[in-house]
Coordinates of N, CA and C in Angstrom, one line a residue:
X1 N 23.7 66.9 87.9 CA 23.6 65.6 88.5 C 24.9 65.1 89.1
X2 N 25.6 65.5 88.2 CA 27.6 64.7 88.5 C 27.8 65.5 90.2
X3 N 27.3 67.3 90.3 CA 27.7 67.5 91.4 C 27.3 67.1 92.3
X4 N 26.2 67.1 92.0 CA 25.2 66.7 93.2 C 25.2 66.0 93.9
X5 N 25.4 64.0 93.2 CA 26.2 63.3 93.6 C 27.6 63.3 94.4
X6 N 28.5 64.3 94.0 CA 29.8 63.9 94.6 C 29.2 65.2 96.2
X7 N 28.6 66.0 95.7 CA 28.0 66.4 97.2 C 27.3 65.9 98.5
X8 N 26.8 65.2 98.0 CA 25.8 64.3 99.1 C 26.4 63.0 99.5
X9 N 27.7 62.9 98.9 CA 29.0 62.3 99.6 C 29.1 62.2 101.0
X10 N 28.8 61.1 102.1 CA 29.4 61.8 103.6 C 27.8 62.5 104.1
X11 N 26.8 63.0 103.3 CA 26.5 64.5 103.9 C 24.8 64.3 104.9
X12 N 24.9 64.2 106.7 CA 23.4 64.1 106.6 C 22.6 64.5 105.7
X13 N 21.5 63.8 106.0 CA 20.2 64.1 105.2 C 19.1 65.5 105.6
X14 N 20.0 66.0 106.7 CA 19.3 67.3 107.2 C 20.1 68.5 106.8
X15 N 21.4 68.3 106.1 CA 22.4 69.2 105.6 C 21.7 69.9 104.9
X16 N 21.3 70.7 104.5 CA 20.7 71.3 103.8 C 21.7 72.8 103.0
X17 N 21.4 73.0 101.3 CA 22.5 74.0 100.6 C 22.0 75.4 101.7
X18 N 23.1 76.4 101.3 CA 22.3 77.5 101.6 C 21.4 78.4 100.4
X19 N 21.0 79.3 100.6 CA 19.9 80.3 100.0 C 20.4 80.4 98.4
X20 N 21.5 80.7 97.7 CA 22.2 80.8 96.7 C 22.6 79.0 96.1
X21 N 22.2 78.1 97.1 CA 22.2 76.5 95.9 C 23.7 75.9 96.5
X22 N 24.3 76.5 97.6 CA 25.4 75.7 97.5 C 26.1 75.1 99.1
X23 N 26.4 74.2 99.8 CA 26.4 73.5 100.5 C 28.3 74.8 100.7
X24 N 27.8 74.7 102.0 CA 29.0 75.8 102.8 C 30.2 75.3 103.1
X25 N 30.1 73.8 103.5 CA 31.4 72.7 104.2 C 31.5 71.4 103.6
X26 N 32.5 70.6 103.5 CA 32.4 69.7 103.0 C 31.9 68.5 103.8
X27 N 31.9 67.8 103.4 CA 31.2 66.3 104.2 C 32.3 65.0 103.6
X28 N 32.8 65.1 102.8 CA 33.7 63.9 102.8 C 34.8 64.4 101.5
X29 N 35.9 64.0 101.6 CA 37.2 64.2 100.4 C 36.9 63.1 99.4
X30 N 36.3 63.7 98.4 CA 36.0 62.5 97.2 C 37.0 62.8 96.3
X31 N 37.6 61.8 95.8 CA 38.1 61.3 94.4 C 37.8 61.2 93.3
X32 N 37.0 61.5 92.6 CA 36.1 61.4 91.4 C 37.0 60.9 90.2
X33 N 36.8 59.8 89.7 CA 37.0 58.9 88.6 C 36.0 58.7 87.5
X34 N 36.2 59.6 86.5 CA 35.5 59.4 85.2 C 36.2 58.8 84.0
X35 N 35.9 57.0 84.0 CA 36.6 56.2 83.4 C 35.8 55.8 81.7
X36 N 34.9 56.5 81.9 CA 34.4 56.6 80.7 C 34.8 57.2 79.4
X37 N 35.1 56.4 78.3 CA 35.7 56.7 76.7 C 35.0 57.6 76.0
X38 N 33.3 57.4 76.6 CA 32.8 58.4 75.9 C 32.3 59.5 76.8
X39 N 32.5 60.0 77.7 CA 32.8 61.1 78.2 C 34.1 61.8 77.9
X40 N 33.9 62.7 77.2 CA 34.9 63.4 77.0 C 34.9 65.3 77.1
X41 N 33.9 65.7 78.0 CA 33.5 67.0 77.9 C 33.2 67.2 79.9
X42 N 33.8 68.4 80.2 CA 33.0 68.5 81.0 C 32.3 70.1 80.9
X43 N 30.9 69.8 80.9 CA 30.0 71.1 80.5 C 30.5 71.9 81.9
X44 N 29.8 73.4 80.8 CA 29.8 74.9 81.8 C 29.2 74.3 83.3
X45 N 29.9 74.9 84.4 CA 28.7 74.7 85.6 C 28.9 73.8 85.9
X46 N 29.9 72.1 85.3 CA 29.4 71.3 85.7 C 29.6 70.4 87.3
X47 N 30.6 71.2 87.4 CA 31.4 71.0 89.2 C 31.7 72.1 89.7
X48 N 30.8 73.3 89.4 CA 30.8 74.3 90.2 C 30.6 74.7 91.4
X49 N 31.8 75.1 92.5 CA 31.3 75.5 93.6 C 31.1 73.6 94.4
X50 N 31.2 72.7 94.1 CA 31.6 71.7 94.8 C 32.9 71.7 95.6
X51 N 31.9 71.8 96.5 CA 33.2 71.4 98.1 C 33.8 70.1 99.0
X52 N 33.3 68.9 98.3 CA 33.7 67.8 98.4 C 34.5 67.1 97.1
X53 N 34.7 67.7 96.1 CA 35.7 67.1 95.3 C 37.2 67.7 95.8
X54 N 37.8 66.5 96.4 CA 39.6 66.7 96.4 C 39.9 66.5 95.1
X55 N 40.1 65.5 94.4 CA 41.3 64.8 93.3 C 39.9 64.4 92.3
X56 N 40.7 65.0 90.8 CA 39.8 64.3 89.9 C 41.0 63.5 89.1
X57 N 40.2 62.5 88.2 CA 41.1 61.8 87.5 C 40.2 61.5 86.1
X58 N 40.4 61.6 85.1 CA 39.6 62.0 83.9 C 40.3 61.5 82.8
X59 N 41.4 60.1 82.3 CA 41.9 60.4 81.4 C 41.5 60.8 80.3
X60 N 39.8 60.4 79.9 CA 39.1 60.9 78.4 C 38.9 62.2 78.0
X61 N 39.1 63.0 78.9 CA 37.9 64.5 78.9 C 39.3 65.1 78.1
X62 N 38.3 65.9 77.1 CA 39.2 66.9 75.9 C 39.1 68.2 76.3
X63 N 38.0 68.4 77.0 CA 37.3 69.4 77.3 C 37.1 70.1 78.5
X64 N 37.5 71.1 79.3 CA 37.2 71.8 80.0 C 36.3 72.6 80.0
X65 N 34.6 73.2 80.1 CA 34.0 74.0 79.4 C 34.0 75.4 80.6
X66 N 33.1 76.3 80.2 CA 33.6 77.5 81.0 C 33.2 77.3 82.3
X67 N 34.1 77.3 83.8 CA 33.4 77.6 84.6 C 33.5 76.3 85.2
X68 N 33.5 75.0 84.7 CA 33.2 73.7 84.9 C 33.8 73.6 86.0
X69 N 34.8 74.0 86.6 CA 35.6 73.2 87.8 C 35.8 74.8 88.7
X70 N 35.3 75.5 88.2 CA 34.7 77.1 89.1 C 34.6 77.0 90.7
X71 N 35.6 77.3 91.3 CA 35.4 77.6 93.2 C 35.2 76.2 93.4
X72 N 36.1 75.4 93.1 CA 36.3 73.9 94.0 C 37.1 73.9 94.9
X73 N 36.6 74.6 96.1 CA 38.1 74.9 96.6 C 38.8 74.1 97.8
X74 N 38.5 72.8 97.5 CA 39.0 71.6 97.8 C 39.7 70.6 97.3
X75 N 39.1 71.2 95.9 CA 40.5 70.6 94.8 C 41.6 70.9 94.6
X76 N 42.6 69.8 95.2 CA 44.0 70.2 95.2 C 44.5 69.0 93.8
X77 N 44.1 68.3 93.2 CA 44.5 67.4 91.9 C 43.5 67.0 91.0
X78 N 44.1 67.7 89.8 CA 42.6 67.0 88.7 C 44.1 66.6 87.4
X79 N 43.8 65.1 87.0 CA 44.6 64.6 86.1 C 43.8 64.3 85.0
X80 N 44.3 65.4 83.9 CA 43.6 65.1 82.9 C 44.6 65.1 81.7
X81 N 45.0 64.1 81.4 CA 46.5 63.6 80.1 C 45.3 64.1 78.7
X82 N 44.2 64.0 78.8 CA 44.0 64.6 77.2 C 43.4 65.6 76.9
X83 N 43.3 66.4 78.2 CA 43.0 67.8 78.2 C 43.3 68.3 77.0
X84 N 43.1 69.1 75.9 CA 43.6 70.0 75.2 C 42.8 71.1 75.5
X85 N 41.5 71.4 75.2 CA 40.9 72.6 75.4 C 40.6 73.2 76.4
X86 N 41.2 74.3 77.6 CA 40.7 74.8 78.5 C 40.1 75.9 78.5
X87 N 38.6 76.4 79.2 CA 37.9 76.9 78.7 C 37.7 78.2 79.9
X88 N 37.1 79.3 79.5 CA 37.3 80.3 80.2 C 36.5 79.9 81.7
X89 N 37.6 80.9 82.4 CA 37.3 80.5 84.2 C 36.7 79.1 84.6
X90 N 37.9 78.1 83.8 CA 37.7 77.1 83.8 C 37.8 76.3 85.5
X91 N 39.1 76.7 85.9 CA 39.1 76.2 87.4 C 39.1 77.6 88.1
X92 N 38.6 79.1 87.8 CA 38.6 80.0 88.2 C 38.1 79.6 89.6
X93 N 38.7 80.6 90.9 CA 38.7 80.5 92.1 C 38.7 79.2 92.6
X94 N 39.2 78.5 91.9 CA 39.8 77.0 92.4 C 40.8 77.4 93.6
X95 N 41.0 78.0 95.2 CA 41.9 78.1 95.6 C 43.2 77.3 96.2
X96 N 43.0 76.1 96.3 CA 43.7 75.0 96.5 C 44.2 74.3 95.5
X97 N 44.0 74.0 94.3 CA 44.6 73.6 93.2 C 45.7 73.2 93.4
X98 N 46.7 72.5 93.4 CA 48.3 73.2 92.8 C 49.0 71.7 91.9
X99 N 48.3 71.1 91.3 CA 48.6 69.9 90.6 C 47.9 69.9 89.4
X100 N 48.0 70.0 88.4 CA 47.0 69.4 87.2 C 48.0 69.2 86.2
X101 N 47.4 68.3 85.5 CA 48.2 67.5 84.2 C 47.1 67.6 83.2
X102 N 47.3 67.9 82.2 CA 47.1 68.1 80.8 C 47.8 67.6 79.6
X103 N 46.9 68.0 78.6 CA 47.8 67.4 77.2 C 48.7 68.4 76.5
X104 N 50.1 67.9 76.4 CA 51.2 68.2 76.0 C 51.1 69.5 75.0
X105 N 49.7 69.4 74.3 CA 49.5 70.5 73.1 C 48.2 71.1 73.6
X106 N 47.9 71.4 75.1 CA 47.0 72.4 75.6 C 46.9 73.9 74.3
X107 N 45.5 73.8 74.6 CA 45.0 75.6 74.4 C 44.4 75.5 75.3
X108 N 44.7 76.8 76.2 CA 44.1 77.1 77.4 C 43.7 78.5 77.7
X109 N 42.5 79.2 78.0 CA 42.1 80.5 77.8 C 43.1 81.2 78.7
X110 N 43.5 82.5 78.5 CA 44.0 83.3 79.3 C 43.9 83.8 80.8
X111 N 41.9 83.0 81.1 CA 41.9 83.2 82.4 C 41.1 82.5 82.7
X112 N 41.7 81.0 82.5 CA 41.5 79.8 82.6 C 41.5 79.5 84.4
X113 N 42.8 80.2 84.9 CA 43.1 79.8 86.1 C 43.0 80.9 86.9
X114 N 42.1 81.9 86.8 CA 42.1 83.1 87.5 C 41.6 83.0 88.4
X115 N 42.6 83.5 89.7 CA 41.8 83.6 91.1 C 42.3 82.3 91.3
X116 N 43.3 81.3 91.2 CA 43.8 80.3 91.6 C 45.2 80.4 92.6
X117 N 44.4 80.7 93.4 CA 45.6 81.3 94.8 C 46.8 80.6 94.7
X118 N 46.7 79.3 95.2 CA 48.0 78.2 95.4 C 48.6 78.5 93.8
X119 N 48.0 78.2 93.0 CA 49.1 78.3 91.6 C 49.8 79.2 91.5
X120 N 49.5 80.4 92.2 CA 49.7 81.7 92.0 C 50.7 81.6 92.9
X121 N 51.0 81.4 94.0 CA 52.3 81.1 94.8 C 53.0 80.1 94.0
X122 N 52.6 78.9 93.4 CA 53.3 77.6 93.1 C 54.4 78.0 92.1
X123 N 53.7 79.0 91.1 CA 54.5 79.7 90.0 C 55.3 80.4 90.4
X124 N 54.9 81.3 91.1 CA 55.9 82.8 91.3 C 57.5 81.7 92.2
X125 N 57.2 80.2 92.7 CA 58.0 79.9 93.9 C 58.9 79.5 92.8
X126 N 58.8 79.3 91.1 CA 59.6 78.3 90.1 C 59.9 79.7 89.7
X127 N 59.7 80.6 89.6 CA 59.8 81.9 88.6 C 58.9 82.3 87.5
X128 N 57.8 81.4 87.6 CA 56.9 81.9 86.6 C 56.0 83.3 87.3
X129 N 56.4 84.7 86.9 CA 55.6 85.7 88.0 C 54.7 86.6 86.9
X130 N 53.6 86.9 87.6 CA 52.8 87.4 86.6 C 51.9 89.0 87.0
X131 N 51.2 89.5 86.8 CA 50.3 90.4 87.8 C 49.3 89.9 88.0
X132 N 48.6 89.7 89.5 CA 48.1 89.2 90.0 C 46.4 90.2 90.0
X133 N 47.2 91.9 89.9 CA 46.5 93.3 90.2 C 46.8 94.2 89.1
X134 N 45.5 94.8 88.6 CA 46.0 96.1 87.4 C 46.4 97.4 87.7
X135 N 46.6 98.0 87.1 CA 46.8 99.3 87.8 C 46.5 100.5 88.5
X136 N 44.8 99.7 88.8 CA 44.1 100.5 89.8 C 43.8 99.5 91.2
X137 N 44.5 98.7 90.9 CA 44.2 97.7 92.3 C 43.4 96.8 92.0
X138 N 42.9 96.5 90.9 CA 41.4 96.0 90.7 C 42.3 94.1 90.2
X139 N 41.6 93.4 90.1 CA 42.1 91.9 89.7 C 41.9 91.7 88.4
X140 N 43.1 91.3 88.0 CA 43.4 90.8 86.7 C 42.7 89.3 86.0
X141 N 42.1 89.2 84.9 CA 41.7 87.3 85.1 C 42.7 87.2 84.0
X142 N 43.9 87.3 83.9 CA 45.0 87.2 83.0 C 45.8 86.0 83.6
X143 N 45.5 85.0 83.6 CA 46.3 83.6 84.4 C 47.5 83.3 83.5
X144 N 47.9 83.8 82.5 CA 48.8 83.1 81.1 C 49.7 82.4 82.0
X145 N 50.5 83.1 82.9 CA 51.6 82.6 83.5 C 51.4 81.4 84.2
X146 N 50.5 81.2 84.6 CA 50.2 79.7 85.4 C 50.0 78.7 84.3
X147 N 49.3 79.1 83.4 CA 49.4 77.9 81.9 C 50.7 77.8 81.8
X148 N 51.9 78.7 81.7 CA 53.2 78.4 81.3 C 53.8 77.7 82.4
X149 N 53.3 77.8 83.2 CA 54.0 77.2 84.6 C 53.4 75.5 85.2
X150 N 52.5 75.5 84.1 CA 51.7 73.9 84.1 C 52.3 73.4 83.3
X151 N 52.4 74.1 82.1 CA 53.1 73.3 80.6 C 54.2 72.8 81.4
X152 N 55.3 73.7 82.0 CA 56.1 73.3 82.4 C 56.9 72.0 83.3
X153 N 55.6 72.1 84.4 CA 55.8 71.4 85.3 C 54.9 70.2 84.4
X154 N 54.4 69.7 84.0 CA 54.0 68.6 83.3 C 55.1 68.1 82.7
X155 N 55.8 68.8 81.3 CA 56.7 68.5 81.0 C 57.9 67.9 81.8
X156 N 58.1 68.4 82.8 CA 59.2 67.7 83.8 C 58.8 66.7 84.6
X157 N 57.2 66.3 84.7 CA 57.2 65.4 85.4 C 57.4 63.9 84.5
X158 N 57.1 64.3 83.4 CA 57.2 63.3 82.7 C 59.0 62.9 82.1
X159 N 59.9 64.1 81.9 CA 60.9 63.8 81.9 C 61.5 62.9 82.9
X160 N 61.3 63.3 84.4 CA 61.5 62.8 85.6 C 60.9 61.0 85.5
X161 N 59.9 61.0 84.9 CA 59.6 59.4 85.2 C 60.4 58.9 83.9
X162 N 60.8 59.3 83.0 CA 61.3 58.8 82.1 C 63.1 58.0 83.0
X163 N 63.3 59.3 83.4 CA 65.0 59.2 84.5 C 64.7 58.2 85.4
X164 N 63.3 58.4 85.7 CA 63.6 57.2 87.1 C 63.5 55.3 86.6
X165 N 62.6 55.7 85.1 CA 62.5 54.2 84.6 C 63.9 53.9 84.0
X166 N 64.7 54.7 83.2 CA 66.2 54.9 83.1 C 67.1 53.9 84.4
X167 N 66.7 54.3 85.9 CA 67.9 54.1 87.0 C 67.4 52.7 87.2
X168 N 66.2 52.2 87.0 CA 65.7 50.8 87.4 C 66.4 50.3 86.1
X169 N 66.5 50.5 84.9 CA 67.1 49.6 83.8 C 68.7 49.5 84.1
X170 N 69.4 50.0 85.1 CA 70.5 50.3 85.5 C 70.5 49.0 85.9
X171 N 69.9 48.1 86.9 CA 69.7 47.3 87.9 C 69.8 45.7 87.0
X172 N 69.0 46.0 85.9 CA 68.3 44.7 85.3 C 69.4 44.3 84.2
X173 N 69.9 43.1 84.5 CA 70.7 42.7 82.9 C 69.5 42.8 81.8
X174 N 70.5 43.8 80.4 CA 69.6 44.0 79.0 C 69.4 42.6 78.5
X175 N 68.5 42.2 77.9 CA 68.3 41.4 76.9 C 69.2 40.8 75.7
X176 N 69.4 42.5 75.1 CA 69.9 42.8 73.9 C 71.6 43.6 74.0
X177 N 72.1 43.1 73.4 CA 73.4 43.6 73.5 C 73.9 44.9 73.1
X178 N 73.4 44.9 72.4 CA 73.0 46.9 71.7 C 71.4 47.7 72.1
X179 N 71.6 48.9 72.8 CA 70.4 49.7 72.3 C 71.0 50.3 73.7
X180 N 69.7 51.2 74.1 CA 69.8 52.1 75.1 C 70.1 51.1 76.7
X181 N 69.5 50.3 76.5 CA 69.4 49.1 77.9 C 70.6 48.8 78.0
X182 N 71.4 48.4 77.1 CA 72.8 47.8 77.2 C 73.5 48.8 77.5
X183 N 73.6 50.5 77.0 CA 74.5 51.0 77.1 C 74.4 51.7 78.8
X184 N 73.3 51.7 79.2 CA 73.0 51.9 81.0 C 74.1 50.9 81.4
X185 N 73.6 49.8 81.2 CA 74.0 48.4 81.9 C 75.6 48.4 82.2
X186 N 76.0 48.8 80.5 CA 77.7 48.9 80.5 C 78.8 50.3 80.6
X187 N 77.7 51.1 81.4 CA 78.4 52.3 82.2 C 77.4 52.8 83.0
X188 N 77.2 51.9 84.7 CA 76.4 52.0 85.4 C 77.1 53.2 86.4
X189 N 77.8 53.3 86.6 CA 78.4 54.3 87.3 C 78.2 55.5 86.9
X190 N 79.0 56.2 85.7 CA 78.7 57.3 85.3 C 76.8 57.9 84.6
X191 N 76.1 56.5 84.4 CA 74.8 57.1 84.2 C 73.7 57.2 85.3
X192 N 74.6 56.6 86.5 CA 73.6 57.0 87.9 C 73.9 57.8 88.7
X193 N 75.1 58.5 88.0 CA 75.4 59.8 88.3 C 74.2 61.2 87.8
X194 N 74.6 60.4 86.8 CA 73.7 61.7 85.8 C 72.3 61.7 86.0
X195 N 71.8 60.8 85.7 CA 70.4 60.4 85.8 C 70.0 60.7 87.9
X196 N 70.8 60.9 88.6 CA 70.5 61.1 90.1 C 70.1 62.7 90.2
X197 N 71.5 63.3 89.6 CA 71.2 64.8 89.0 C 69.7 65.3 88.2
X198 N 69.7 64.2 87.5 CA 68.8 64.6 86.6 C 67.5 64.4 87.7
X199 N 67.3 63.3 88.0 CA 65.9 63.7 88.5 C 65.5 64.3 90.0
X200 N 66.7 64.6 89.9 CA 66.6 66.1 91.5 C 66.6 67.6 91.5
X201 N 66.9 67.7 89.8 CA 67.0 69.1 89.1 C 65.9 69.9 89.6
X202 N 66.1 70.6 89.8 CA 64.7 72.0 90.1 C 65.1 73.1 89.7
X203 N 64.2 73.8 89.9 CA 64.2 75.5 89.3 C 63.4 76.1 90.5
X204 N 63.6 77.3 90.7 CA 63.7 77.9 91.4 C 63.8 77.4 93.1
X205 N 62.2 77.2 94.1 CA 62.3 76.4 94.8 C 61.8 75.4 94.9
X206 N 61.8 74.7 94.0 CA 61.8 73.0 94.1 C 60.2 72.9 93.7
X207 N 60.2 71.7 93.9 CA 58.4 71.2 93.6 C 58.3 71.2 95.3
X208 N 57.0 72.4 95.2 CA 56.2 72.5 96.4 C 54.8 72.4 96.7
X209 N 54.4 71.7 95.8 CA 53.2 71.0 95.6 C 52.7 70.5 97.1
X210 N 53.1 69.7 97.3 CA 52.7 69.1 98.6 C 52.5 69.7 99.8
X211 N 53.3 71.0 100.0 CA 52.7 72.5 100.9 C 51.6 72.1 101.5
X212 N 51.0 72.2 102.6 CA 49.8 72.6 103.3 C 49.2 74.2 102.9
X213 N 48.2 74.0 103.1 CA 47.7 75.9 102.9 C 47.9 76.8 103.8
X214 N 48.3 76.4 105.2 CA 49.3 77.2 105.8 C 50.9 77.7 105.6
X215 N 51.1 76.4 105.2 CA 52.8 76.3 105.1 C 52.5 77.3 103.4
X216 N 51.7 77.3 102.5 CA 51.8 78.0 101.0 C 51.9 79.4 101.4
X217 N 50.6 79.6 102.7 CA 50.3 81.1 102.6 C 51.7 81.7 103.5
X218 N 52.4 81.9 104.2 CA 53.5 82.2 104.9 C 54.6 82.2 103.8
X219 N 54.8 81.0 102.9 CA 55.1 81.2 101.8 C 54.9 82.2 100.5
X220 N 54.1 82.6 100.4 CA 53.2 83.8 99.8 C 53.8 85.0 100.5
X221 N 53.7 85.4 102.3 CA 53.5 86.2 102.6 C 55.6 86.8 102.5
X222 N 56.5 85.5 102.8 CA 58.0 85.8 102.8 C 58.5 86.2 101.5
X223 N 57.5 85.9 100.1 CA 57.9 86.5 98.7 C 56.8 87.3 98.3
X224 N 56.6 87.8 99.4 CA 55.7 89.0 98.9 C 55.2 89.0 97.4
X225 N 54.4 87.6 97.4 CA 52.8 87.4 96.4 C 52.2 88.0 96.1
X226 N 51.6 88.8 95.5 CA 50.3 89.3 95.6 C 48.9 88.2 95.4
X227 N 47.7 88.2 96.3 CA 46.6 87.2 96.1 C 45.6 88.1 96.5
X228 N 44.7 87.5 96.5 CA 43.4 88.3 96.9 C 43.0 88.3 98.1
X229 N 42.3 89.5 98.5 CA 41.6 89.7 100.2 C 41.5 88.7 100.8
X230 N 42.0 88.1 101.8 CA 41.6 87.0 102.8 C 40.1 86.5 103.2
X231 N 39.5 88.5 104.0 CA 38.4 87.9 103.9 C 37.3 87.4 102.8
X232 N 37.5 88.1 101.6 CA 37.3 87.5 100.3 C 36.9 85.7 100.2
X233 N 38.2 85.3 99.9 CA 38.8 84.0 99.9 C 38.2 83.0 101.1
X234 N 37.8 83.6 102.5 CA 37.1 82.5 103.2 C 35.7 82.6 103.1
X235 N 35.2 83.9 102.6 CA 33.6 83.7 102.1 C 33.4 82.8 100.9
X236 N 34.5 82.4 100.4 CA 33.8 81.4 99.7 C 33.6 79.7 100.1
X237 N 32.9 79.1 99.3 CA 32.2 77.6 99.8 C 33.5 76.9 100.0
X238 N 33.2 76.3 101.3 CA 34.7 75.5 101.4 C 36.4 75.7 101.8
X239 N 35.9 77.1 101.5 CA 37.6 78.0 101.7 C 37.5 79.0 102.6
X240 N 37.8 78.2 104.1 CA 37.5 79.0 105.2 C 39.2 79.2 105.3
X241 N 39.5 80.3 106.2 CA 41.0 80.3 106.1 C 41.4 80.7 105.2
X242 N 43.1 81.6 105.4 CA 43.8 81.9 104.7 C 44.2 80.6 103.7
X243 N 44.2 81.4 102.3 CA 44.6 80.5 101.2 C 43.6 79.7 101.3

């Protein structure tokens, strides 16, 4: 019902799925907001192959189940802060992806993110590199490295907003004459030094999140990525085009 809904988003009433249940093009960029406390699951299947979900936002959901966010391949952001459990081929062939937030103490299946093209460049661009192919050519659903490369990038995004609320308390007379506030306040120079450093820090090439799917895949092709068949990748719903 949840997809169905965010499908028929935008979509005439003569649009009709194809033979296999599933609508070929998208009809509008939805946002999907599940602000419900007692939602906290999203079942197998449950946004499968939806081609009008861009961005989800979910703070309650614990749960990822198998498959649930399977070939969305228009989802480029799902924010989920209390994610812990990710479930097998959970965003599998999600090929647009390249943002998600999770909870700090994630379990996440090993091929949770398989077949997630953009992460698979996003990673290899920080140094997280993994095998993409086994050693018959055949596809690996071994994602670990992109879990390590989310833990990561979560972790820094949050360090980073910590630095930037740090440079604003630079600005503001403290209250208190002792604590962390006062000691910004009374060496504004040398900690907007640091704190400038600090939140421009990168690893390898920077946060490239914001890439287009052209600008990713030329990127892909100058560090020789390995990803899967092209024409592969535009046979599926939504994911016409390289990457």
């Amino acid at each position: 019902e949840l997809r169905e809904a965010v499908e028929r988003v935008g979509r005439p009433s003569n649009d009709e799925e194809d033979k296999t249940g599933v609508y070929r093009t998208a009809s509008a960029r939805v946002h999907l907001v599940l602000n419900d406390p007692a939602c906290t699951v999203i079942d197998g299947d449950g946004l499968k192959f939806s081609v009008n979900l861009h961005r989800l936002t979910a703070p309650h959901i614990t749960k990822i189940d198998d498959c649930a966010l399977c070939a969305c391949n228009n989802l480029v952001d799902a924010f989920l802060p209390s994610t812990i459990i990710v479930r097998k081929f959970a965003f599998g062939q999600s090929s647009s992806i390249r943002n998600i937030t999770l909870h700090p103490d994630h379990k996440v299946m090993h091929d949770a993110f398989s077949a997630c093209c953009s992460l698979y460049v996003l990673a290899a661009s920080t140094g997280f590199e993994g095998e993409v192919f086994d050693k018959v050519g055949l596809p690996t659903f071994d994602s670990t490295h992109i879990t390590h490369y989310i833990g990561w990038r979560n972790d820094n995004d949050r360090q980073k907003a910590l630095f930037y609320l740090m440079k604003l308390m630079l600005k503001q007379e403290p209250q208190e004459e002792k604590g962390l506030h006062a000691f910004l306040y009374q060496n504004q120079d040398p900690a907007n030094y640091i704190l400038t450093f600090l939140c421009g820090e990168k690893r390898g090439m920077g946060d490239l999140r914001n890439l287009s799917k052209p600008e990713l895949y030329k990127l892909a092709v100058a560090m020789n990525v390995p990803f899967f068949d092209a024409e592969w990748w535009s046979s599926l719903p939504g994911n016409h085009g390289t990457l």
